Structure formats: C-alpha cells, structure tokens
C-alpha cells in the first residue's frame, strides 16, 4: 500500500513540475535535426537539416521564437539551403503537446529565394526539470512550385527551458 501511495504522489509531483515549465517570462533554447530521410518533397530523395531556436514565453503556454537553419539535399545539382524565420508555439500543459506555426525566408545558393510558412505538432518530453526531447511532425508550404518544394516530415529536437531572473 505504501508503494502505491508513493508512486501516486511522485506522479503528481512530476505532472506539476512539467506544467510549470511553460510560464510567462521563461526563455527557451532549442535545436533540432530534421530530415533523416523522413521527409518527402517532390524533388528530394534524402534531406538532412539542422535548426536552432531561441524563444521567449510572452504569456502562460505561449512562446514566440526566432530560428535559423541549414538543409542539405541529396539530389545532384540541388543547392543547399539556409533559412531564418520567426514562429510561435502553444503548449497544452496537461499533456506536453505543442502546436506551432512559423514563417521562414529560405535561400538556396545562386538558385532561388522562397518564403515558407509552416505548421507543426509535437510533444515536449521532459528528461529533467528543464531539458526536453521534442519530436514533431511538420508541414512546410512553398510559394515556388508547390508540389516540388513543399515538405512534410519528422524532426527530433532538444530544448532547454530557463528562468529569466
């Protein structure tokens, strides 16, 4: 009986500490690996990318962030891409799921520039009080040839949630 009570109390404390991570005035630092051959677009067979994000919680459960990224395409003759952008996430405290929207300016060296809005759904799995693993499914819409440059994929991210003292 004591074990059951201890497990229930521990679970309640973990739930309370996880939900406290999405408070106003917190700072977020994150990075993610995209692609890993888990994306699909009309032009690419293999896509590997990396992103970095810095965010700020402007309200409870609502974060605004800036991001930059690099993407390497495995298609011969295709240019690598760099991008910068802004976005926002809304966290559902009860379960750690987040919903995000963003917009990026993408530049492929000597090939094209593109504005790409995107959406994502992910989960913030807390490893400790401040560190998370964040798998997410995303969709990015291109204003170039829609079927060729738009992308759907999976990314795995790591996040650190810091207090702004």
mmCIF file of C-alpha atoms in Angstrom:
data_model
loop_
_atom_site.group_PDB
_atom_site.id
_atom_site.type_symbol
_atom_site.label_atom_id
_atom_site.label_comp_id
_atom_site.label_asym_id
_atom_site.label_seq_id
_atom_site.Cartn_x
_atom_site.Cartn_y
_atom_site.Cartn_z
ATOM 1 C CA UNK A 1 0.000 0.000 0.000
ATOM 2 C CA UNK A 2 2.861 2.399 0.809
ATOM 3 C CA UNK A 3 4.406 1.786 -2.626
ATOM 4 C CA UNK A 4 1.155 2.732 -4.375
ATOM 5 C CA UNK A 5 0.823 5.966 -2.421
ATOM 6 C CA UNK A 6 4.477 6.845 -3.099
ATOM 7 C CA UNK A 7 4.026 6.207 -6.845
ATOM 8 C CA UNK A 8 0.845 8.311 -6.971
ATOM 9 C CA UNK A 9 2.464 11.225 -5.113
ATOM 10 C CA UNK A 10 5.581 11.033 -7.345
ATOM 11 C CA UNK A 11 3.431 11.069 -10.484
ATOM 12 C CA UNK A 12 1.507 14.112 -9.231
ATOM 13 C CA UNK A 13 4.733 15.981 -8.427
ATOM 14 C CA UNK A 14 6.182 15.209 -11.881
ATOM 15 C CA UNK A 15 2.997 16.469 -13.532
ATOM 16 C CA UNK A 16 3.080 19.695 -11.526
ATOM 17 C CA UNK A 17 6.740 20.372 -12.272
ATOM 18 C CA UNK A 18 6.311 19.706 -16.010
ATOM 19 C CA UNK A 19 3.357 22.069 -16.338
ATOM 20 C CA UNK A 20 5.284 24.830 -14.562
ATOM 21 C CA UNK A 21 7.849 24.911 -17.393
ATOM 22 C CA UNK A 22 5.614 26.898 -19.751
ATOM 23 C CA UNK A 23 5.287 30.007 -17.545
ATOM 24 C CA UNK A 24 5.433 33.602 -18.710
ATOM 25 C CA UNK A 25 8.922 35.181 -18.921
ATOM 26 C CA UNK A 26 10.773 31.882 -19.411
ATOM 27 C CA UNK A 27 13.471 31.617 -22.064
ATOM 28 C CA UNK A 28 13.733 28.650 -24.429
ATOM 29 C CA UNK A 29 16.853 27.474 -26.261
ATOM 30 C CA UNK A 30 16.440 24.607 -28.674
ATOM 31 C CA UNK A 31 17.899 22.722 -31.583
ATOM 32 C CA UNK A 32 16.576 20.018 -33.846
ATOM 33 C CA UNK A 33 17.626 17.607 -36.530
ATOM 34 C CA UNK A 34 15.263 17.427 -39.485
ATOM 35 C CA UNK A 35 15.030 15.049 -42.357
ATOM 36 C CA UNK A 36 16.957 11.887 -41.535
ATOM 37 C CA UNK A 37 15.307 10.535 -44.680
ATOM 38 C CA UNK A 38 11.913 11.023 -43.020
ATOM 39 C CA UNK A 39 10.819 13.967 -45.166
ATOM 40 C CA UNK A 40 9.149 13.940 -48.515
ATOM 41 C CA UNK A 41 9.004 16.547 -51.221
ATOM 42 C CA UNK A 42 8.755 16.307 -54.991
ATOM 43 C CA UNK A 43 12.457 16.988 -55.577
ATOM 44 C CA UNK A 44 14.343 15.354 -52.731
ATOM 45 C CA UNK A 45 15.216 11.759 -52.038
ATOM 46 C CA UNK A 46 17.334 12.469 -48.954
ATOM 47 C CA UNK A 47 17.220 15.553 -46.829
ATOM 48 C CA UNK A 48 19.281 16.305 -43.729
ATOM 49 C CA UNK A 49 18.960 19.526 -41.804
ATOM 50 C CA UNK A 50 19.611 21.263 -38.506
ATOM 51 C CA UNK A 51 17.813 24.151 -36.806
ATOM 52 C CA UNK A 52 18.493 26.373 -33.809
ATOM 53 C CA UNK A 53 15.791 28.295 -31.927
ATOM 54 C CA UNK A 54 15.657 30.915 -29.201
ATOM 55 C CA UNK A 55 12.272 31.683 -27.698
ATOM 56 C CA UNK A 56 10.503 33.683 -25.027
ATOM 57 C CA UNK A 57 7.209 32.904 -23.278
ATOM 58 C CA UNK A 58 5.137 36.070 -23.695
ATOM 59 C CA UNK A 59 2.204 34.523 -21.801
ATOM 60 C CA UNK A 60 1.410 31.307 -19.992
ATOM 61 C CA UNK A 61 1.796 28.424 -22.522
ATOM 62 C CA UNK A 62 2.556 30.803 -25.449
ATOM 63 C CA UNK A 63 6.094 31.105 -26.821
ATOM 64 C CA UNK A 64 7.413 33.277 -29.645
ATOM 65 C CA UNK A 65 10.761 32.326 -31.175
ATOM 66 C CA UNK A 66 13.370 33.103 -33.811
ATOM 67 C CA UNK A 67 15.096 30.327 -35.699
ATOM 68 C CA UNK A 68 17.830 29.678 -38.225
ATOM 69 C CA UNK A 69 18.597 26.510 -40.105
ATOM 70 C CA UNK A 70 20.578 24.669 -42.733
ATOM 71 C CA UNK A 71 19.323 21.898 -45.029
ATOM 72 C CA UNK A 72 21.357 19.617 -47.294
ATOM 73 C CA UNK A 73 19.605 17.925 -50.182
ATOM 74 C CA UNK A 74 20.879 14.636 -51.566
ATOM 75 C CA UNK A 75 19.771 15.474 -55.115
ATOM 76 C CA UNK A 76 22.665 16.059 -57.516
ATOM 77 C CA UNK A 77 22.724 19.654 -58.750
ATOM 78 C CA UNK A 78 20.419 20.847 -55.974
ATOM 79 C CA UNK A 79 21.662 23.705 -53.808
ATOM 80 C CA UNK A 80 21.878 23.512 -50.039
ATOM 81 C CA UNK A 81 19.518 25.872 -48.220
ATOM 82 C CA UNK A 82 19.889 28.284 -45.341
ATOM 83 C CA UNK A 83 16.932 29.947 -43.682
ATOM 84 C CA UNK A 84 15.879 32.351 -40.972
ATOM 85 C CA UNK A 85 12.432 32.848 -39.548
ATOM 86 C CA UNK A 86 10.054 33.502 -36.704
ATOM 87 C CA UNK A 87 7.310 31.434 -35.161
ATOM 88 C CA UNK A 88 5.165 30.657 -32.189
ATOM 89 C CA UNK A 89 4.104 27.654 -30.145
ATOM 90 C CA UNK A 90 1.154 26.997 -27.904
ATOM 91 C CA UNK A 91 1.721 24.320 -25.247
ATOM 92 C CA UNK A 92 -1.099 22.231 -23.819
ATOM 93 C CA UNK A 93 0.001 21.987 -20.180
ATOM 94 C CA UNK A 94 -1.932 18.869 -19.269
ATOM 95 C CA UNK A 95 -0.009 16.610 -21.644
ATOM 96 C CA UNK A 96 3.019 18.467 -23.105
ATOM 97 C CA UNK A 97 1.715 18.575 -26.680
ATOM 98 C CA UNK A 98 2.540 21.763 -28.578
ATOM 99 C CA UNK A 99 1.062 23.322 -31.700
ATOM 100 C CA UNK A 100 3.297 25.607 -33.723
ATOM 101 C CA UNK A 101 3.274 27.934 -36.696
ATOM 102 C CA UNK A 102 6.213 29.677 -38.342
ATOM 103 C CA UNK A 103 7.409 31.506 -41.424
ATOM 104 C CA UNK A 104 10.916 31.269 -42.886
ATOM 105 C CA UNK A 105 12.894 33.031 -45.580
ATOM 106 C CA UNK A 106 14.905 30.342 -47.368
ATOM 107 C CA UNK A 107 17.878 30.966 -49.663
ATOM 108 C CA UNK A 108 19.391 28.313 -51.922
ATOM 109 C CA UNK A 109 22.801 29.471 -53.156
ATOM 110 C CA UNK A 110 22.521 31.026 -56.672
ATOM 111 C CA UNK A 111 19.239 29.184 -57.265
ATOM 112 C CA UNK A 112 16.214 30.729 -55.570
ATOM 113 C CA UNK A 113 14.744 32.528 -52.567
ATOM 114 C CA UNK A 114 11.475 31.385 -51.036
ATOM 115 C CA UNK A 115 9.099 32.352 -48.230
ATOM 116 C CA UNK A 116 7.820 29.220 -46.491
ATOM 117 C CA UNK A 117 5.092 29.201 -43.838
ATOM 118 C CA UNK A 118 4.838 26.014 -41.802
ATOM 119 C CA UNK A 119 2.922 24.243 -39.062
ATOM 120 C CA UNK A 120 3.971 21.581 -36.575
ATOM 121 C CA UNK A 121 2.568 19.317 -33.879
ATOM 122 C CA UNK A 122 4.942 17.926 -31.297
ATOM 123 C CA UNK A 123 5.452 16.678 -27.787
ATOM 124 C CA UNK A 124 7.745 18.087 -25.079
ATOM 125 C CA UNK A 125 9.030 15.053 -23.163
ATOM 126 C CA UNK A 126 10.849 16.260 -20.031
ATOM 127 C CA UNK A 127 14.084 14.424 -19.194
ATOM 128 C CA UNK A 128 14.647 16.723 -16.229
ATOM 129 C CA UNK A 129 13.028 19.844 -14.833
ATOM 130 C CA UNK A 130 14.400 21.996 -17.674
ATOM 131 C CA UNK A 131 15.578 19.681 -20.514
ATOM 132 C CA UNK A 132 13.273 18.128 -23.118
ATOM 133 C CA UNK A 133 13.303 15.867 -26.136
ATOM 134 C CA UNK A 134 10.790 17.223 -28.647
ATOM 135 C CA UNK A 135 9.682 15.006 -31.536
ATOM 136 C CA UNK A 136 7.414 16.814 -34.003
ATOM 137 C CA UNK A 137 5.656 16.293 -37.318
ATOM 138 C CA UNK A 138 5.783 19.324 -39.593
ATOM 139 C CA UNK A 139 4.485 20.638 -42.902
ATOM 140 C CA UNK A 140 6.142 23.476 -44.828
ATOM 141 C CA UNK A 141 4.338 25.158 -47.724
ATOM 142 C CA UNK A 142 6.426 26.650 -50.514
ATOM 143 C CA UNK A 143 5.449 29.524 -52.787
ATOM 144 C CA UNK A 144 7.644 28.091 -55.550
ATOM 145 C CA UNK A 145 6.370 25.023 -57.423
ATOM 146 C CA UNK A 146 4.054 23.795 -54.670
ATOM 147 C CA UNK A 147 4.372 20.074 -55.295
ATOM 148 C CA UNK A 148 8.152 20.219 -55.631
ATOM 149 C CA UNK A 149 9.293 22.404 -52.711
ATOM 150 C CA UNK A 150 6.605 21.846 -50.065
ATOM 151 C CA UNK A 151 7.698 19.363 -47.418
ATOM 152 C CA UNK A 152 6.204 17.094 -44.784
ATOM 153 C CA UNK A 153 8.495 15.433 -42.264
ATOM 154 C CA UNK A 154 9.578 14.436 -38.789
ATOM 155 C CA UNK A 155 12.119 16.243 -36.628
ATOM 156 C CA UNK A 156 13.684 15.425 -33.284
ATOM 157 C CA UNK A 157 14.594 18.380 -31.109
ATOM 158 C CA UNK A 158 16.176 19.152 -27.765
ATOM 159 C CA UNK A 159 15.033 22.068 -25.646
ATOM 160 C CA UNK A 160 16.202 23.859 -22.528
ATOM 161 C CA UNK A 161 13.710 25.981 -20.541
ATOM 162 C CA UNK A 162 15.356 28.680 -18.420
ATOM 163 C CA UNK A 163 14.038 31.191 -15.915
ATOM 164 C CA UNK A 164 14.535 34.849 -16.799
ATOM 165 C CA UNK A 165 15.774 36.271 -13.490
#
